[in-house]
mmCIF file of C-alpha atoms and ligand atoms in Angstrom:
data_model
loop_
_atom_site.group_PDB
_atom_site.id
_atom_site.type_symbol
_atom_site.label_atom_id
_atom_site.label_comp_id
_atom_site.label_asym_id
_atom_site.label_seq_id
_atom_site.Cartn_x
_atom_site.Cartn_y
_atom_site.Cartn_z
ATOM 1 C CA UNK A 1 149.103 4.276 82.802
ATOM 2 C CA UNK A 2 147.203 6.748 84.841
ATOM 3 C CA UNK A 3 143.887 6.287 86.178
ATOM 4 C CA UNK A 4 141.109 8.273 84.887
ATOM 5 C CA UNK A 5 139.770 10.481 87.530
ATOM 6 C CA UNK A 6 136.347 10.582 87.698
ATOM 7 C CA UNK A 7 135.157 13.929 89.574
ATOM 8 C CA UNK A 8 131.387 13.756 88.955
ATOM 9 C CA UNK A 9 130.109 11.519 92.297
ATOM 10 C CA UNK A 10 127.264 8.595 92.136
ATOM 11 C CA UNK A 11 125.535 9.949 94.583
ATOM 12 C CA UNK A 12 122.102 7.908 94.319
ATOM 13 C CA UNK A 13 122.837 3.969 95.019
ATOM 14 C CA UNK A 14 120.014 1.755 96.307
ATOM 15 C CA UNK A 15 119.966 -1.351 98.347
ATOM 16 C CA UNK A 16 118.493 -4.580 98.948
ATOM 17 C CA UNK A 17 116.208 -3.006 102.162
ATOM 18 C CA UNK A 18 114.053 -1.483 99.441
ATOM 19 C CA UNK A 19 113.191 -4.669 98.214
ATOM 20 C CA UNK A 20 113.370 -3.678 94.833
ATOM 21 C CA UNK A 21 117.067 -3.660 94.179
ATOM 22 C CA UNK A 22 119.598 -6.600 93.691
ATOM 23 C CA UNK A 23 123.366 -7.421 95.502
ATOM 24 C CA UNK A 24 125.465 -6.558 98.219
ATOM 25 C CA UNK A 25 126.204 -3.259 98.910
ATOM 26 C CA UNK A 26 129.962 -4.448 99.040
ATOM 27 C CA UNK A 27 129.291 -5.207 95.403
ATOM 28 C CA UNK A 28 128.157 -1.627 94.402
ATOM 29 C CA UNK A 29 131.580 -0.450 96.330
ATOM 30 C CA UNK A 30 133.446 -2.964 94.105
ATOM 31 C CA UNK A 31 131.858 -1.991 90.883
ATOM 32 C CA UNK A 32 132.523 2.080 91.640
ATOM 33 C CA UNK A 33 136.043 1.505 91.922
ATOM 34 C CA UNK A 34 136.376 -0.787 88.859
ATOM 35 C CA UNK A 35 134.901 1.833 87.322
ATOM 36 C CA UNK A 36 137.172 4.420 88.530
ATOM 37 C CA UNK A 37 134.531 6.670 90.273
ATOM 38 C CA UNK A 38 136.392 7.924 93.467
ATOM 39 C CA UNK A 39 133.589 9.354 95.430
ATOM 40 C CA UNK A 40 129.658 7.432 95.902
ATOM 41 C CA UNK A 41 126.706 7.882 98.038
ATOM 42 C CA UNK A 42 124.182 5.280 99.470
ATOM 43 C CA UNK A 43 120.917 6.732 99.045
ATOM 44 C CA UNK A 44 118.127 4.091 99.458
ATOM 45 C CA UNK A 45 114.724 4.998 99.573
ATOM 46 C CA UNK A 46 113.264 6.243 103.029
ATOM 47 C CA UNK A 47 110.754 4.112 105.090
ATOM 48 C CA UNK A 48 107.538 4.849 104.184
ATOM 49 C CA UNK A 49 106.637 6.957 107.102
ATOM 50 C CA UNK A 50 103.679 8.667 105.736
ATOM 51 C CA UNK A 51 101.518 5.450 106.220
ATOM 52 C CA UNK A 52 101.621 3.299 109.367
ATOM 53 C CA UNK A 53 103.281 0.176 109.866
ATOM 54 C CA UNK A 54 100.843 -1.994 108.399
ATOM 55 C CA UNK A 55 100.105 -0.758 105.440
ATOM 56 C CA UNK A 56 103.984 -0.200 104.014
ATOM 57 C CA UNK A 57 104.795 -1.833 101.036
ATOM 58 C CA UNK A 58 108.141 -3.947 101.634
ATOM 59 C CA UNK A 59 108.702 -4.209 98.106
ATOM 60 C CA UNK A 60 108.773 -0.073 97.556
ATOM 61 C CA UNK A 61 111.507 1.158 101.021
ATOM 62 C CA UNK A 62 113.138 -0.284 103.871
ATOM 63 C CA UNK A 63 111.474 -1.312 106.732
ATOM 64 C CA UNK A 64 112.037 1.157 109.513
ATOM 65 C CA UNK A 65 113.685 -1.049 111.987
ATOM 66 C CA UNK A 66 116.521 -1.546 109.154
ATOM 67 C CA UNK A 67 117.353 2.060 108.390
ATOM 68 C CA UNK A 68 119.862 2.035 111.658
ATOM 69 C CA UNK A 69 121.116 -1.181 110.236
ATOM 70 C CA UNK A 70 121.606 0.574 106.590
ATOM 71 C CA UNK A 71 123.121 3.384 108.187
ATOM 72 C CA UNK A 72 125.759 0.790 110.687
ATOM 73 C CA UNK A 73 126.662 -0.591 107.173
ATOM 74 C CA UNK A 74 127.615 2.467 105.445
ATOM 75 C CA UNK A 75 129.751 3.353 107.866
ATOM 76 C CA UNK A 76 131.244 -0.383 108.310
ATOM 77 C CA UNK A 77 132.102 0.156 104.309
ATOM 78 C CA UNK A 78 133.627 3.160 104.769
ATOM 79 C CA UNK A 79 135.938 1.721 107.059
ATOM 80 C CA UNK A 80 137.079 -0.696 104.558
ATOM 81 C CA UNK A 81 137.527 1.107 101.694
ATOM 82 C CA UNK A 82 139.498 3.882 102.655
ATOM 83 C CA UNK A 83 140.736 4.326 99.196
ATOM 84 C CA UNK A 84 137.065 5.508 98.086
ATOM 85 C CA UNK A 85 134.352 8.240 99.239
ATOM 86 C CA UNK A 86 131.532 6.944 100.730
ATOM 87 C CA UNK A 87 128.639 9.035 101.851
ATOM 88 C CA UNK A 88 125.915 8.362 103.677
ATOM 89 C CA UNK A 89 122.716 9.599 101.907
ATOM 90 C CA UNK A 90 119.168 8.894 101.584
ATOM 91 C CA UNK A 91 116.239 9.313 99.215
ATOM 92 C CA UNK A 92 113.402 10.715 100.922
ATOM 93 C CA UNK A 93 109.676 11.232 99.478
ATOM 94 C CA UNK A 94 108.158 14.693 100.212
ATOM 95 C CA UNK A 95 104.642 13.786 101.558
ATOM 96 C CA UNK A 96 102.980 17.111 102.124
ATOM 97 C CA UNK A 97 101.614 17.195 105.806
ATOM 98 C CA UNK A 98 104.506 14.657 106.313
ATOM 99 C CA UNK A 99 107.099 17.381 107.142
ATOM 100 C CA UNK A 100 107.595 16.757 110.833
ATOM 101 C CA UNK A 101 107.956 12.890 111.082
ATOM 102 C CA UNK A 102 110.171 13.407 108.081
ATOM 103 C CA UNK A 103 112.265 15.912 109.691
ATOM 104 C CA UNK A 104 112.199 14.134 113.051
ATOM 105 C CA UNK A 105 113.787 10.567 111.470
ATOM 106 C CA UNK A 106 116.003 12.546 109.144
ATOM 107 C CA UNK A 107 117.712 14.585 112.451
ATOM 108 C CA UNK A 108 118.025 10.941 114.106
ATOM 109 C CA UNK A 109 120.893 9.825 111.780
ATOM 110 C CA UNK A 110 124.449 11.520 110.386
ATOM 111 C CA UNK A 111 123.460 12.006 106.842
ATOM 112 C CA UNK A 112 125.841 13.221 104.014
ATOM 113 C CA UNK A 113 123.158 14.699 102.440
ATOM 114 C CA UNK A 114 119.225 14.377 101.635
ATOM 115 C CA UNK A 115 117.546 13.583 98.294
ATOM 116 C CA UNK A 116 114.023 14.530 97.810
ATOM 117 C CA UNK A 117 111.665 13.146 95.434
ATOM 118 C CA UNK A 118 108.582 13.411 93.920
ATOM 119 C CA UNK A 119 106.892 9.471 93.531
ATOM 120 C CA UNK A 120 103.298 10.644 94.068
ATOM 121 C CA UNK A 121 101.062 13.241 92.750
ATOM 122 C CA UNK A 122 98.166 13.616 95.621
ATOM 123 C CA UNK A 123 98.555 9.899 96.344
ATOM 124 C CA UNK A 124 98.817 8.084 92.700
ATOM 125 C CA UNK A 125 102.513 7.155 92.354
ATOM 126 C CA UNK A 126 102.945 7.929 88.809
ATOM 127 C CA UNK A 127 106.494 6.648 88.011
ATOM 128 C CA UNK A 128 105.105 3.173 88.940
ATOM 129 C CA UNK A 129 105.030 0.614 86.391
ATOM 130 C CA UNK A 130 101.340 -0.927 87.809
ATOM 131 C CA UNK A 131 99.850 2.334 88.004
ATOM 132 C CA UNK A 132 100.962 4.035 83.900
ATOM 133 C CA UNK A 133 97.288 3.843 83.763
ATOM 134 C CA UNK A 134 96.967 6.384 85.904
ATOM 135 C CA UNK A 135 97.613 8.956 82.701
ATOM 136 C CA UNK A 136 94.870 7.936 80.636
ATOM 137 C CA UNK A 137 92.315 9.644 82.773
ATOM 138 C CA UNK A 138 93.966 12.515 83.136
ATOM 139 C CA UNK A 139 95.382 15.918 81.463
ATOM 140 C CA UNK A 140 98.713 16.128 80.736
ATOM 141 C CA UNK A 141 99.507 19.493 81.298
ATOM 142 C CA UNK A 142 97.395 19.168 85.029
ATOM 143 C CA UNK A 143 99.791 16.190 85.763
ATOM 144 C CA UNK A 144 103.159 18.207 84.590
ATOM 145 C CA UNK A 145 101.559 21.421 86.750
ATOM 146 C CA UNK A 146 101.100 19.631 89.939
ATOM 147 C CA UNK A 147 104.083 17.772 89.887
ATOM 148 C CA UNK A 148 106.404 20.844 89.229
ATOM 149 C CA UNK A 149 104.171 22.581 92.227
ATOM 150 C CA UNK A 150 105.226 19.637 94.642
ATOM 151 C CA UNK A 151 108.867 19.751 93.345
ATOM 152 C CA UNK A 152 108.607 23.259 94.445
ATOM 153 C CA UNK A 153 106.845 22.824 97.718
ATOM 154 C CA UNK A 154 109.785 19.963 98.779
ATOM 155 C CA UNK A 155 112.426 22.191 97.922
ATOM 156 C CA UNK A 156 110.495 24.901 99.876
ATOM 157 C CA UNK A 157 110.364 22.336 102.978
ATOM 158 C CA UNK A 158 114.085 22.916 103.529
ATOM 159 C CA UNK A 159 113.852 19.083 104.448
ATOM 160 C CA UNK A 160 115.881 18.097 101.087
ATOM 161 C CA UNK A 161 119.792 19.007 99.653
ATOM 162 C CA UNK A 162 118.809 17.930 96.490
ATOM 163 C CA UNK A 163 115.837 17.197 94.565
ATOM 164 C CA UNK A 164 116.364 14.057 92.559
ATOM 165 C CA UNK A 165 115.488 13.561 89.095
ATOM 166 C CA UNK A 166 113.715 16.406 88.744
ATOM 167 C CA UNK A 167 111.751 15.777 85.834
ATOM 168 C CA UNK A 168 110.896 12.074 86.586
ATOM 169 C CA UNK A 169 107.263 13.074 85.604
ATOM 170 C CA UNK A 170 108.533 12.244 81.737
ATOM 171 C CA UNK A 171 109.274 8.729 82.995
ATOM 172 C CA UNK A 172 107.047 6.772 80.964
ATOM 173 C CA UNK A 173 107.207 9.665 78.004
ATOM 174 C CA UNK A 174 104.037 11.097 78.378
ATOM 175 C CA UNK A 175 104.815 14.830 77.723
ATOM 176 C CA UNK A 176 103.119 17.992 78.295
ATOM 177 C CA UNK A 177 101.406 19.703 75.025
ATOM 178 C CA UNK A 178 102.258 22.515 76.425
ATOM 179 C CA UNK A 179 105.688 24.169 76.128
ATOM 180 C CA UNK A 180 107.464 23.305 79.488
ATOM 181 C CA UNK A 181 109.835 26.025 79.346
ATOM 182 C CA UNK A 182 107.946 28.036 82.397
ATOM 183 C CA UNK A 183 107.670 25.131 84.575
ATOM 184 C CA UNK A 184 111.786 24.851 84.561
ATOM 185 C CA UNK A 185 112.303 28.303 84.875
ATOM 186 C CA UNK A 186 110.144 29.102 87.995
ATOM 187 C CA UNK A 187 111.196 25.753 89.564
ATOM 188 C CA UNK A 188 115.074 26.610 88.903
ATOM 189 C CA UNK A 189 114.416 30.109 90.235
ATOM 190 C CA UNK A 190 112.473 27.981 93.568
ATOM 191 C CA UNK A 191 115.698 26.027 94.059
ATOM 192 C CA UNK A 192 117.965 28.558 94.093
ATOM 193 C CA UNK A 193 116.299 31.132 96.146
ATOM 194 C CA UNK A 194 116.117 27.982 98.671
ATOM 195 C CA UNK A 195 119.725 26.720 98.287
ATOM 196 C CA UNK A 196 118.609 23.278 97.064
ATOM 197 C CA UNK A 197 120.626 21.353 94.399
ATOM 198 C CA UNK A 198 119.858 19.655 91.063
ATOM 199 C CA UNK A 199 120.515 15.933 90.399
ATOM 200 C CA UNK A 200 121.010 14.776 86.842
ATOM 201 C CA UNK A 201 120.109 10.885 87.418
ATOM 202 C CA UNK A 202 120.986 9.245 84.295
ATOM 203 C CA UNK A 203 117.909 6.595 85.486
ATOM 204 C CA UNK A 204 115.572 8.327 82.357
ATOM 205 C CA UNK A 205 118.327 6.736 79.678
ATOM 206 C CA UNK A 206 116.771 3.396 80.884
ATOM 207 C CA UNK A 207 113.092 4.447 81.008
ATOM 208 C CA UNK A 208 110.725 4.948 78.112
ATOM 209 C CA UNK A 209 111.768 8.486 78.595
ATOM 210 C CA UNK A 210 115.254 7.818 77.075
ATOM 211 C CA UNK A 211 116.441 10.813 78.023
ATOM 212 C CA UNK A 212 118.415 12.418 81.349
ATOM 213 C CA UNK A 213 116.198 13.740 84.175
ATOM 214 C CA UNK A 214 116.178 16.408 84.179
ATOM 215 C CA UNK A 215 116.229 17.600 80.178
ATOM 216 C CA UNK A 216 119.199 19.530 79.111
ATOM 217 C CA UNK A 217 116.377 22.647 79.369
ATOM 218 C CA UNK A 218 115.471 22.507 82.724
ATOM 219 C CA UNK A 219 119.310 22.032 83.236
ATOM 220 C CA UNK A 220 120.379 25.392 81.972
ATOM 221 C CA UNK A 221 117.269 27.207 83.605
ATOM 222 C CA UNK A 222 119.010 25.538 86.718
ATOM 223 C CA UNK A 223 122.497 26.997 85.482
ATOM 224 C CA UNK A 224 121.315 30.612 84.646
ATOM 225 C CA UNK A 225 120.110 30.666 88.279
ATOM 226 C CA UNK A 226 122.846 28.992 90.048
ATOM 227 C CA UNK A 227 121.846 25.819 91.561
ATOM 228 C CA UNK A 228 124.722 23.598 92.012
ATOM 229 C CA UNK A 229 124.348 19.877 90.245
ATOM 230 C CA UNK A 230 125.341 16.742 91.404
ATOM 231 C CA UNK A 231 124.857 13.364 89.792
ATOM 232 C CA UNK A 232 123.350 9.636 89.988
ATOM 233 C CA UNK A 233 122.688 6.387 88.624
ATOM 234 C CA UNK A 234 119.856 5.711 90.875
ATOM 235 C CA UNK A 235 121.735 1.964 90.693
ATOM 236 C CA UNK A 236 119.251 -0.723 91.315
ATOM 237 C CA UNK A 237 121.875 -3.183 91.135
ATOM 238 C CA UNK A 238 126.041 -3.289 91.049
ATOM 239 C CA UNK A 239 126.217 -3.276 87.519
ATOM 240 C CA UNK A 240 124.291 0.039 87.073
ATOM 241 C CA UNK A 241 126.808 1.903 89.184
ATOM 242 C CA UNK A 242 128.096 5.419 87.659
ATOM 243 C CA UNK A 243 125.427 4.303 84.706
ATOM 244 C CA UNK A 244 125.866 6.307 82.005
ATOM 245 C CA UNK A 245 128.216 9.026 83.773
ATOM 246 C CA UNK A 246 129.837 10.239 80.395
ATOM 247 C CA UNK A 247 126.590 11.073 79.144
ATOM 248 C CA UNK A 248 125.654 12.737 82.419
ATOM 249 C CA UNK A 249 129.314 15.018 82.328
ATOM 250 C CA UNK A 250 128.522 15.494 79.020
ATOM 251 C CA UNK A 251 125.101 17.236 80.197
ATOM 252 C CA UNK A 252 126.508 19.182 82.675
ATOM 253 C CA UNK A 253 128.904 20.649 80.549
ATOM 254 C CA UNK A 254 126.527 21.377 77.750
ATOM 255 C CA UNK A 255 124.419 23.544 80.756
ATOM 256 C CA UNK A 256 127.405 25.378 81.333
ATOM 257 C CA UNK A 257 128.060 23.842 84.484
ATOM 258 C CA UNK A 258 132.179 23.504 85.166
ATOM 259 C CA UNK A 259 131.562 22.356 88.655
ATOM 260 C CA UNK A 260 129.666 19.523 90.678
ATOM 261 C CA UNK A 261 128.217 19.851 94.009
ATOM 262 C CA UNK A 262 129.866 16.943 96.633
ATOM 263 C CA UNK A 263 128.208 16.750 100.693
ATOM 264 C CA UNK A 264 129.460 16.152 103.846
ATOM 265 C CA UNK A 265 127.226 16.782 107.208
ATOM 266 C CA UNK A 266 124.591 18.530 104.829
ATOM 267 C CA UNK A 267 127.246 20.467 103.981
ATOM 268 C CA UNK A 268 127.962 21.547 99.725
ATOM 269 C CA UNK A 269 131.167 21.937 98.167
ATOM 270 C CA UNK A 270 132.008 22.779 94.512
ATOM 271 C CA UNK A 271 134.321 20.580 92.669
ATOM 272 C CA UNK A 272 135.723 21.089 89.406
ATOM 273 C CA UNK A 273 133.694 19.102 86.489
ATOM 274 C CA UNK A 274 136.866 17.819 84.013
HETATM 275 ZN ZN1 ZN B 301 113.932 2.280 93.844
HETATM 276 FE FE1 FE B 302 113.113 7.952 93.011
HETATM 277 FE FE1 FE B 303 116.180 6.062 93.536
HETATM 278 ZN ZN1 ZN B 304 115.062 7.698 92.646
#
């Protein structure tokens, strides 16, 4: 019998460096091909290189001395598994004012491709478990509005390829009163008039969110405007590689979307969603 083949990549795979993630990156090469997914992306989160040395928390990224190691190891798996795509991604924060040391490590290394997030609104990182309280004190509808004006800002940076779960400010399923409708739409006009992609990171099926980031919504806003879509299980550990991924096809083709973006050298290219 045939293989399935799996078109949509897992582009968003973490790794022990963060400190928050579990098994050998061998393993989450293993697991992708038993699950028949024929093309994955590293993409572990970025040394914290907003804040010095000192005062980066080992148990959030990877210290900086072991991002040339992460990278060494990508490569080393690519070797041996021929048989399978393997990129070489990353998941960056956008720090505003941080643009320059960003863009100065990011040039350093021969990244596949770039995803930006959005952990912290003016220095509260609000998809944090220890800091949910966070929302109490403030207004909804303020939290949703600066958080869609940073999403808009990073894609603005031209530091990012993609923006990663793009609605990750429904993590803990506190949601705006009001109607978010305008929020997607400007930010899916933002992306495209910049050239940036949309991830749908089935991560939010495991939050209190239960749903998809971003929501099927914000997804077709994304769609009318053209921004090409690409996919991950932001995998904190083997078994949560390609998480999800029928739900996230399923998604995609409910936007309309037919096609999924895949990177090489920074580089996009459309491949047909089946
Ligand atoms: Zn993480
Ligand atoms: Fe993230
Ligand atoms: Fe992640
Ligand atoms: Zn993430």
């Amino acid at each position: 019998m045939q293989k399935k083949c799996w078109t949509l990549p897992d582009y968003h795979l973490h790794t022990w460096r963060c400190g928050h993630a579990a098994g050998k990156m061998a393993e989450y090469v293993e697991a992708a091909r038993a699950a028949g997914i024929s093309e994955i992306g590293f993409a572990d989160h970025v040394p914290m290189y907003w804040l010095p040395a000192e005062k980066r928390n080992p148990t959030l990224a990877m210290k900086e001395e072991d991002l040339p190691v992460y990278v060494a190891e990508v490569e080393k798996l690519r070797k041996e598994n021929p048989d399978l795509v393997i990129r070489l991604g990353i998941e960056a924060d956008y720090i505003p004012g941080g643009e320059e040391v960003l863009a100065r490590l990011l040039s350093t290394y021969p990244f596949d491709y770039v995803l930006g997030s959005i952990h912290y609104i003016d220095g509260w990182e609000f998809d944090h478990p220890a800091e949910v309280e966070g929302y109490s004190h403030r207004d909804i509808d303020d939290v949703y509005d600066r958080y869609f004006a940073l999403l808009q800002e990073a894609a603005r940076s031209g530091l990012f390829d993609i923006m990663a779960h793009p609605d990750l400010v429904k993590k803990f399923g506190y949601r705006s009163r009001a109607n978010p409708a305008p929020w997607y739409e400007q930010t899916a006009r933002v992306l495209a008039g910049c050239g940036v992609c949309v991830e749908v990171n089935t991560a939010g099926l495991r939050a209190p969110a239960g749903e998809i980031y971003p929501a099927v919504d914000f997804l077709k806003a994304c769609r009318k405007h053209g921004v090409p879509a690409t996919a991950g299980s932001d995998a904190h550990s083997p078994a949560q590689v390609g998480y999800a991924r029928e739900e996230a096809r399923k998604l995609l083709l409910a936007a309309g979307y037919r096609e999924a973006a895949i990177f090489q050298g920074r580089r996009l290219s459309l491949v047909p969603l089946f």
